[in-house]
PDB file of C-alpha atoms in Angstrom:
ATOM      1  CA  LYS A   1     -52.557   6.367-107.601  1.00  0.00           C
ATOM      2  CA  ASN A   2     -51.346   8.601-104.781  1.00  0.00           C
ATOM      3  CA  GLU A   3     -50.171  12.048-105.735  1.00  0.00           C
ATOM      4  CA  VAL A   4     -47.056  11.609-103.578  1.00  0.00           C
ATOM      5  CA  GLU A   5     -45.279   8.267-103.621  1.00  0.00           C
ATOM      6  CA  GLN A   6     -42.368   7.346-101.393  1.00  0.00           C
ATOM      7  CA  SER A   7     -39.978   4.433-101.617  1.00  0.00           C
ATOM      8  CA  PRO A   8     -39.021   2.295 -99.959  1.00  0.00           C
ATOM      9  CA  GLN A   9     -41.831   1.898 -97.457  1.00  0.00           C
ATOM     10  CA  ASN A  10     -39.467   0.294 -94.949  1.00  0.00           C
ATOM     11  CA  LEU A  11     -35.689   0.358 -94.815  1.00  0.00           C
ATOM     12  CA  THR A  12     -33.332  -1.374 -92.399  1.00  0.00           C
ATOM     13  CA  ALA A  13     -29.614  -0.679 -92.607  1.00  0.00           C
ATOM     14  CA  GLN A  14     -26.432  -0.991 -90.573  1.00  0.00           C
ATOM     15  CA  GLU A  15     -24.856   1.933 -88.797  1.00  0.00           C
ATOM     16  CA  GLY A  16     -22.598   3.887 -91.122  1.00  0.00           C
ATOM     17  CA  GLU A  17     -24.417   3.055 -94.340  1.00  0.00           C
ATOM     18  CA  PHE A  18     -25.448   5.684 -96.871  1.00  0.00           C
ATOM     19  CA  ILE A  19     -29.241   5.966 -96.940  1.00  0.00           C
ATOM     20  CA  THR A  20     -31.459   7.140 -99.807  1.00  0.00           C
ATOM     21  CA  ILE A  21     -35.206   7.687 -99.599  1.00  0.00           C
ATOM     22  CA  ASN A  22     -37.087   8.636-102.737  1.00  0.00           C
ATOM     23  CA  CYS A  23     -40.193  10.733-103.352  1.00  0.00           C
ATOM     24  CA  SER A  24     -42.103  11.143-106.595  1.00  0.00           C
ATOM     25  CA  TYR A  25     -45.086  13.415-107.092  1.00  0.00           C
ATOM     26  CA  SER A  26     -47.584  13.978-109.880  1.00  0.00           C
ATOM     27  CA  VAL A  27     -48.885  17.504-109.204  1.00  0.00           C
ATOM     28  CA  GLY A  28     -47.451  20.943-109.744  1.00  0.00           C
ATOM     29  CA  ILE A  29     -45.830  22.209-106.585  1.00  0.00           C
ATOM     30  CA  SER A  30     -44.523  25.380-105.051  1.00  0.00           C
ATOM     31  CA  ALA A  31     -42.345  23.502-102.554  1.00  0.00           C
ATOM     32  CA  LEU A  32     -41.454  20.028-101.313  1.00  0.00           C
ATOM     33  CA  HIS A  33     -40.945  19.206 -97.661  1.00  0.00           C
ATOM     34  CA  TRP A  34     -39.018  16.448 -95.939  1.00  0.00           C
ATOM     35  CA  LEU A  35     -40.089  15.787 -92.359  1.00  0.00           C
ATOM     36  CA  GLN A  36     -38.984  13.393 -89.633  1.00  0.00           C
ATOM     37  CA  GLN A  37     -41.188  11.706 -87.063  1.00  0.00           C
ATOM     38  CA  HIS A  38     -39.843   9.643 -84.180  1.00  0.00           C
ATOM     39  CA  PRO A  39     -42.072   6.969 -82.604  1.00  0.00           C
ATOM     40  CA  GLY A  40     -44.669   8.623 -80.415  1.00  0.00           C
ATOM     41  CA  GLY A  41     -43.225  12.015 -81.157  1.00  0.00           C
ATOM     42  CA  GLY A  42     -44.097  15.114 -83.049  1.00  0.00           C
ATOM     43  CA  ILE A  43     -42.957  15.970 -86.527  1.00  0.00           C
ATOM     44  CA  VAL A  44     -39.808  17.916 -87.283  1.00  0.00           C
ATOM     45  CA  SER A  45     -39.340  19.750 -90.545  1.00  0.00           C
ATOM     46  CA  LEU A  46     -35.992  18.825 -92.084  1.00  0.00           C
ATOM     47  CA  PHE A  47     -36.031  20.626 -95.404  1.00  0.00           C
ATOM     48  CA  MET A  48     -38.246  22.748 -97.573  1.00  0.00           C
ATOM     49  CA  LEU A  49     -37.000  23.065-101.131  1.00  0.00           C
ATOM     50  CA  SER A  50     -38.239  24.147-104.510  1.00  0.00           C
ATOM     51  CA  SER A  51     -35.085  23.565-106.568  1.00  0.00           C
ATOM     52  CA  GLY A  52     -31.601  22.146-106.415  1.00  0.00           C
ATOM     53  CA  LYS A  53     -30.072  20.780-103.281  1.00  0.00           C
ATOM     54  CA  LYS A  54     -29.901  21.523 -99.563  1.00  0.00           C
ATOM     55  CA  LYS A  55     -27.574  20.122 -96.921  1.00  0.00           C
ATOM     56  CA  HIS A  56     -27.820  20.131 -93.160  1.00  0.00           C
ATOM     57  CA  GLY A  57     -25.262  18.138 -91.259  1.00  0.00           C
ATOM     58  CA  ARG A  58     -25.414  14.547 -92.499  1.00  0.00           C
ATOM     59  CA  LEU A  59     -28.681  15.111 -94.338  1.00  0.00           C
ATOM     60  CA  ILE A  60     -28.905  16.096 -97.988  1.00  0.00           C
ATOM     61  CA  ALA A  61     -32.094  16.729 -99.958  1.00  0.00           C
ATOM     62  CA  THR A  62     -32.288  17.110-103.710  1.00  0.00           C
ATOM     63  CA  ILE A  63     -35.137  17.874-106.054  1.00  0.00           C
ATOM     64  CA  ASN A  64     -35.555  17.566-109.813  1.00  0.00           C
ATOM     65  CA  ILE A  65     -38.537  19.681-110.798  1.00  0.00           C
ATOM     66  CA  GLN A  66     -38.629  18.419-114.395  1.00  0.00           C
ATOM     67  CA  GLU A  67     -38.744  14.800-113.292  1.00  0.00           C
ATOM     68  CA  LYS A  68     -40.970  15.542-110.263  1.00  0.00           C
ATOM     69  CA  HIS A  69     -38.649  13.629-108.001  1.00  0.00           C
ATOM     70  CA  SER A  70     -36.817  14.273-104.766  1.00  0.00           C
ATOM     71  CA  SER A  71     -34.369  12.276-102.703  1.00  0.00           C
ATOM     72  CA  LEU A  72     -33.334  12.449 -99.069  1.00  0.00           C
ATOM     73  CA  HIS A  73     -29.863  11.125 -98.293  1.00  0.00           C
ATOM     74  CA  ILE A  74     -28.320  10.362 -94.924  1.00  0.00           C
ATOM     75  CA  THR A  75     -24.561   9.932 -94.790  1.00  0.00           C
ATOM     76  CA  ALA A  76     -22.829   7.919 -92.047  1.00  0.00           C
ATOM     77  CA  SER A  77     -26.177   6.756 -90.664  1.00  0.00           C
ATOM     78  CA  HIS A  78     -26.584   6.318 -86.924  1.00  0.00           C
ATOM     79  CA  PRO A  79     -29.179   4.487 -84.807  1.00  0.00           C
ATOM     80  CA  ARG A  80     -30.582   7.842 -83.681  1.00  0.00           C
ATOM     81  CA  ASP A  81     -31.590   8.441 -87.308  1.00  0.00           C
ATOM     82  CA  SER A  82     -34.199   5.692 -86.895  1.00  0.00           C
ATOM     83  CA  ALA A  83     -37.549   7.364 -87.550  1.00  0.00           C
ATOM     84  CA  VAL A  84     -40.261   7.750 -90.147  1.00  0.00           C
ATOM     85  CA  TYR A  85     -39.294  10.128 -92.937  1.00  0.00           C
ATOM     86  CA  ILE A  86     -42.167  11.828 -94.701  1.00  0.00           C
ATOM     87  CA  CYS A  87     -42.240  13.653 -98.008  1.00  0.00           C
ATOM     88  CA  ALA A  88     -44.976  16.259 -98.456  1.00  0.00           C
ATOM     89  CA  VAL A  89     -45.642  18.763-101.233  1.00  0.00           C
ATOM     90  CA  SER A  90     -47.257  22.165-101.301  1.00  0.00           C
ATOM     91  CA  PRO A  91     -49.358  22.206-104.469  1.00  0.00           C
ATOM     92  CA  GLY A  92     -49.152  25.353-106.500  1.00  0.00           C
ATOM     93  CA  SER A  93     -52.929  25.660-106.560  1.00  0.00           C
ATOM     94  CA  ASN A  94     -53.739  25.687-102.854  1.00  0.00           C
ATOM     95  CA  TYR A  95     -52.284  25.637 -99.401  1.00  0.00           C
ATOM     96  CA  GLN A  96     -52.838  22.110 -98.126  1.00  0.00           C
ATOM     97  CA  LEU A  97     -49.885  19.775 -97.914  1.00  0.00           C
ATOM     98  CA  ILE A  98     -50.185  16.487 -99.779  1.00  0.00           C
ATOM     99  CA  TRP A  99     -48.446  13.850 -97.691  1.00  0.00           C
ATOM    100  CA  GLY A 100     -46.555  10.737 -98.708  1.00  0.00           C
ATOM    101  CA  ALA A 101     -47.075   7.558 -96.733  1.00  0.00           C
ATOM    102  CA  GLY A 102     -43.674   7.794 -95.067  1.00  0.00           C
ATOM    103  CA  THR A 103     -40.586   5.610 -95.005  1.00  0.00           C
ATOM    104  CA  LYS A 104     -39.816   3.794 -91.785  1.00  0.00           C
ATOM    105  CA  LEU A 105     -36.041   3.730 -91.326  1.00  0.00           C
ATOM    106  CA  ILE A 106     -34.279   1.512 -88.802  1.00  0.00           C
ATOM    107  CA  ILE A 107     -30.538   1.818 -88.340  1.00  0.00           C
ATOM    108  CA  LYS A 108     -28.984  -1.100 -86.474  1.00  0.00           C
ATOM    109  CA  PRO A 109     -25.824  -0.605 -84.413  1.00  0.00           C
TER     110      PRO A 109
ATOM    111  CA  GLU B   1     -36.933  30.857 -80.581  1.00  0.00           C
ATOM    112  CA  ALA B   2     -39.542  28.786 -78.745  1.00  0.00           C
ATOM    113  CA  GLY B   3     -41.255  26.098 -80.794  1.00  0.00           C
ATOM    114  CA  VAL B   4     -44.900  25.163 -81.080  1.00  0.00           C
ATOM    115  CA  ALA B   5     -46.247  24.155 -77.673  1.00  0.00           C
ATOM    116  CA  GLN B   6     -49.029  21.646 -77.129  1.00  0.00           C
ATOM    117  CA  SER B   7     -50.731  20.242 -74.075  1.00  0.00           C
ATOM    118  CA  PRO B   8     -51.480  17.769 -72.776  1.00  0.00           C
ATOM    119  CA  ARG B   9     -48.980  15.321 -74.282  1.00  0.00           C
ATOM    120  CA  TYR B  10     -51.136  12.315 -73.485  1.00  0.00           C
ATOM    121  CA  LYS B  11     -54.812  11.865 -72.696  1.00  0.00           C
ATOM    122  CA  ILE B  12     -56.910   8.788 -72.036  1.00  0.00           C
ATOM    123  CA  ILE B  13     -60.686   9.139 -71.926  1.00  0.00           C
ATOM    124  CA  GLU B  14     -63.727   6.939 -72.248  1.00  0.00           C
ATOM    125  CA  LYS B  15     -65.979   7.132 -75.260  1.00  0.00           C
ATOM    126  CA  ARG B  16     -68.685   9.791 -75.060  1.00  0.00           C
ATOM    127  CA  GLN B  17     -66.485  11.950 -72.830  1.00  0.00           C
ATOM    128  CA  SER B  18     -65.168  15.351 -73.875  1.00  0.00           C
ATOM    129  CA  VAL B  19     -61.572  16.436 -74.327  1.00  0.00           C
ATOM    130  CA  ALA B  20     -59.757  19.626 -75.245  1.00  0.00           C
ATOM    131  CA  PHE B  21     -56.287  20.214 -76.630  1.00  0.00           C
ATOM    132  CA  TRP B  22     -54.324  23.427 -76.505  1.00  0.00           C
ATOM    133  CA  CYS B  23     -51.748  24.838 -78.918  1.00  0.00           C
ATOM    134  CA  ASN B  24     -49.499  27.875 -78.728  1.00  0.00           C
ATOM    135  CA  PRO B  25     -47.840  28.589 -82.103  1.00  0.00           C
ATOM    136  CA  ILE B  26     -44.505  30.211 -82.747  1.00  0.00           C
ATOM    137  CA  SER B  27     -44.670  33.926 -82.080  1.00  0.00           C
ATOM    138  CA  GLY B  28     -45.484  35.856 -85.216  1.00  0.00           C
ATOM    139  CA  HIS B  29     -46.855  32.885 -87.140  1.00  0.00           C
ATOM    140  CA  ALA B  30     -50.205  33.892 -88.568  1.00  0.00           C
ATOM    141  CA  THR B  31     -51.228  30.456 -89.802  1.00  0.00           C
ATOM    142  CA  LEU B  32     -52.121  27.599 -87.467  1.00  0.00           C
ATOM    143  CA  TYR B  33     -53.045  24.035 -88.409  1.00  0.00           C
ATOM    144  CA  TRP B  34     -54.600  21.136 -86.530  1.00  0.00           C
ATOM    145  CA  TYR B  35     -53.893  17.663 -87.908  1.00  0.00           C
ATOM    146  CA  GLN B  36     -55.160  14.241 -86.901  1.00  0.00           C
ATOM    147  CA  GLN B  37     -52.725  11.369 -87.383  1.00  0.00           C
ATOM    148  CA  ILE B  38     -54.093   7.873 -86.932  1.00  0.00           C
ATOM    149  CA  LEU B  39     -51.490   5.208 -86.246  1.00  0.00           C
ATOM    150  CA  GLY B  40     -49.789   4.095 -89.452  1.00  0.00           C
ATOM    151  CA  GLN B  41     -51.245   6.892 -91.548  1.00  0.00           C
ATOM    152  CA  GLY B  42     -50.109  10.322 -92.631  1.00  0.00           C
ATOM    153  CA  PRO B  43     -51.472  13.454 -90.967  1.00  0.00           C
ATOM    154  CA  LYS B  44     -54.919  14.646 -92.038  1.00  0.00           C
ATOM    155  CA  LEU B  45     -55.617  18.365 -91.919  1.00  0.00           C
ATOM    156  CA  LEU B  46     -58.610  19.101 -89.696  1.00  0.00           C
ATOM    157  CA  ILE B  47     -58.618  22.879 -89.727  1.00  0.00           C
ATOM    158  CA  GLN B  48     -56.432  25.777 -90.799  1.00  0.00           C
ATOM    159  CA  PHE B  49     -56.582  29.263 -89.291  1.00  0.00           C
ATOM    160  CA  GLN B  50     -55.192  32.488 -90.714  1.00  0.00           C
ATOM    161  CA  ASN B  51     -54.952  34.756 -87.675  1.00  0.00           C
ATOM    162  CA  ASN B  52     -58.342  34.126 -85.993  1.00  0.00           C
ATOM    163  CA  GLY B  53     -60.240  33.289 -89.188  1.00  0.00           C
ATOM    164  CA  VAL B  54     -60.866  29.806 -90.573  1.00  0.00           C
ATOM    165  CA  VAL B  55     -59.248  29.156 -93.968  1.00  0.00           C
ATOM    166  CA  ASP B  56     -60.254  25.517 -94.347  1.00  0.00           C
ATOM    167  CA  ASP B  57     -62.276  23.217 -92.096  1.00  0.00           C
ATOM    168  CA  SER B  58     -63.619  20.919 -94.806  1.00  0.00           C
ATOM    169  CA  GLN B  59     -62.294  17.765 -93.107  1.00  0.00           C
ATOM    170  CA  LEU B  60     -63.341  18.680 -89.581  1.00  0.00           C
ATOM    171  CA  PRO B  61     -66.180  16.430 -88.294  1.00  0.00           C
ATOM    172  CA  LYS B  62     -68.252  19.351 -87.149  1.00  0.00           C
ATOM    173  CA  ASP B  63     -70.845  17.254 -85.345  1.00  0.00           C
ATOM    174  CA  ARG B  64     -68.285  16.465 -82.661  1.00  0.00           C
ATOM    175  CA  PHE B  65     -65.147  18.525 -83.286  1.00  0.00           C
ATOM    176  CA  SER B  66     -64.761  22.254 -82.772  1.00  0.00           C
ATOM    177  CA  ALA B  67     -61.788  24.568 -82.817  1.00  0.00           C
ATOM    178  CA  GLU B  68     -61.190  28.196 -82.090  1.00  0.00           C
ATOM    179  CA  ARG B  69     -58.305  30.611 -82.201  1.00  0.00           C
ATOM    180  CA  LEU B  70     -59.232  33.590 -80.130  1.00  0.00           C
ATOM    181  CA  LYS B  71     -57.126  36.711 -80.626  1.00  0.00           C
ATOM    182  CA  GLY B  72     -55.245  34.966 -83.415  1.00  0.00           C
ATOM    183  CA  VAL B  73     -52.662  33.345 -81.150  1.00  0.00           C
ATOM    184  CA  ASP B  74     -53.469  30.258 -79.030  1.00  0.00           C
ATOM    185  CA  SER B  75     -55.904  27.677 -80.266  1.00  0.00           C
ATOM    186  CA  THR B  76     -58.014  24.939 -78.712  1.00  0.00           C
ATOM    187  CA  LEU B  77     -59.419  21.834 -80.379  1.00  0.00           C
ATOM    188  CA  LYS B  78     -62.332  20.114 -78.677  1.00  0.00           C
ATOM    189  CA  ILE B  79     -63.973  16.736 -79.193  1.00  0.00           C
ATOM    190  CA  GLN B  80     -67.415  16.239 -77.716  1.00  0.00           C
ATOM    191  CA  PRO B  81     -68.415  13.419 -77.456  1.00  0.00           C
ATOM    192  CA  ALA B  82     -65.379  11.279 -78.274  1.00  0.00           C
ATOM    193  CA  LYS B  83     -65.607   8.036 -80.236  1.00  0.00           C
ATOM    194  CA  LEU B  84     -63.208   5.105 -80.312  1.00  0.00           C
ATOM    195  CA  GLU B  85     -62.089   6.073 -83.821  1.00  0.00           C
ATOM    196  CA  ASP B  86     -60.878   9.449 -82.521  1.00  0.00           C
ATOM    197  CA  SER B  87     -57.861   7.697 -80.975  1.00  0.00           C
ATOM    198  CA  ALA B  88     -54.936   9.366 -82.718  1.00  0.00           C
ATOM    199  CA  VAL B  89     -52.144  11.880 -82.332  1.00  0.00           C
ATOM    200  CA  TYR B  90     -53.356  15.452 -82.711  1.00  0.00           C
ATOM    201  CA  LEU B  91     -50.677  17.678 -84.144  1.00  0.00           C
ATOM    202  CA  CYS B  92     -50.599  21.438 -84.158  1.00  0.00           C
ATOM    203  CA  ALA B  93     -48.409  23.311 -86.612  1.00  0.00           C
ATOM    204  CA  SER B  94     -47.808  26.932 -87.480  1.00  0.00           C
ATOM    205  CA  SER B  95     -46.276  28.817 -90.364  1.00  0.00           C
ATOM    206  CA  VAL B  96     -45.562  32.355 -91.393  1.00  0.00           C
ATOM    207  CA  LEU B  97     -47.184  31.945 -94.790  1.00  0.00           C
ATOM    208  CA  THR B  98     -50.647  30.738 -95.677  1.00  0.00           C
ATOM    209  CA  ARG B  99     -49.549  28.988 -98.847  1.00  0.00           C
ATOM    210  CA  GLY B 100     -46.484  26.854 -99.377  1.00  0.00           C
ATOM    211  CA  GLY B 101     -44.650  27.946 -96.279  1.00  0.00           C
ATOM    212  CA  GLU B 102     -42.603  25.754 -94.010  1.00  0.00           C
ATOM    213  CA  GLN B 103     -44.709  24.348 -91.210  1.00  0.00           C
ATOM    214  CA  TYR B 104     -43.344  23.931 -87.710  1.00  0.00           C
ATOM    215  CA  PHE B 105     -44.935  21.160 -85.703  1.00  0.00           C
ATOM    216  CA  GLY B 106     -45.570  20.732 -82.033  1.00  0.00           C
ATOM    217  CA  PRO B 107     -44.896  17.488 -80.136  1.00  0.00           C
ATOM    218  CA  GLY B 108     -48.491  16.324 -80.540  1.00  0.00           C
ATOM    219  CA  THR B 109     -51.129  15.053 -78.131  1.00  0.00           C
ATOM    220  CA  ARG B 110     -51.700  11.314 -78.097  1.00  0.00           C
ATOM    221  CA  LEU B 111     -55.380  10.632 -77.436  1.00  0.00           C
ATOM    222  CA  THR B 112     -56.639   7.185 -76.483  1.00  0.00           C
ATOM    223  CA  VAL B 113     -60.383   6.668 -76.351  1.00  0.00           C
ATOM    224  CA  THR B 114     -61.444   3.483 -74.513  1.00  0.00           C
TER     225      THR B 114
END
């Protein structure tokens, strides 16, 4: 079993829909990261959080430390949001990130 | 604030040839990472530097890969000789903190070995 599990693996939605991507982890962490990767492109850090909720534009990230679960939400989705969204955790014991497998999101116009 | 810079963006070489990638981290970031991302997989950490010292290179194939970070700023990653399975995107990232800090990624170098 992977230490970081994301769901769904693939998601296709229509423009304007509310999107939720989930991340569950099984290790103790100091922080959880949500990152975005466009096809052929580099990775962009969206959020780093250790508790509660963060919002940036149409993106919202939440984390429940007790349940070891985080969600990334996109409101009013747009085709330019199409990308792979990756959840990664910083374990409390060391410095390496543990990466989820990513969720490939396609938003159709 | 300038982001993490990488060059080249794309490189095509034949197997057994050599290649080098360059990374310039965000100013003031002490920690620098090199990742290898094979198509369809998550990034794999190759090496982590703290200033000009190596923190972790346990997953670096040392028979063919080498990396250095002279003066604790820029870094180069070299592959010599390249194999077909080295085809991947090589990502450089930097962070202020060694542990748990937010990592800022460069655009990556896409390497194709033929």
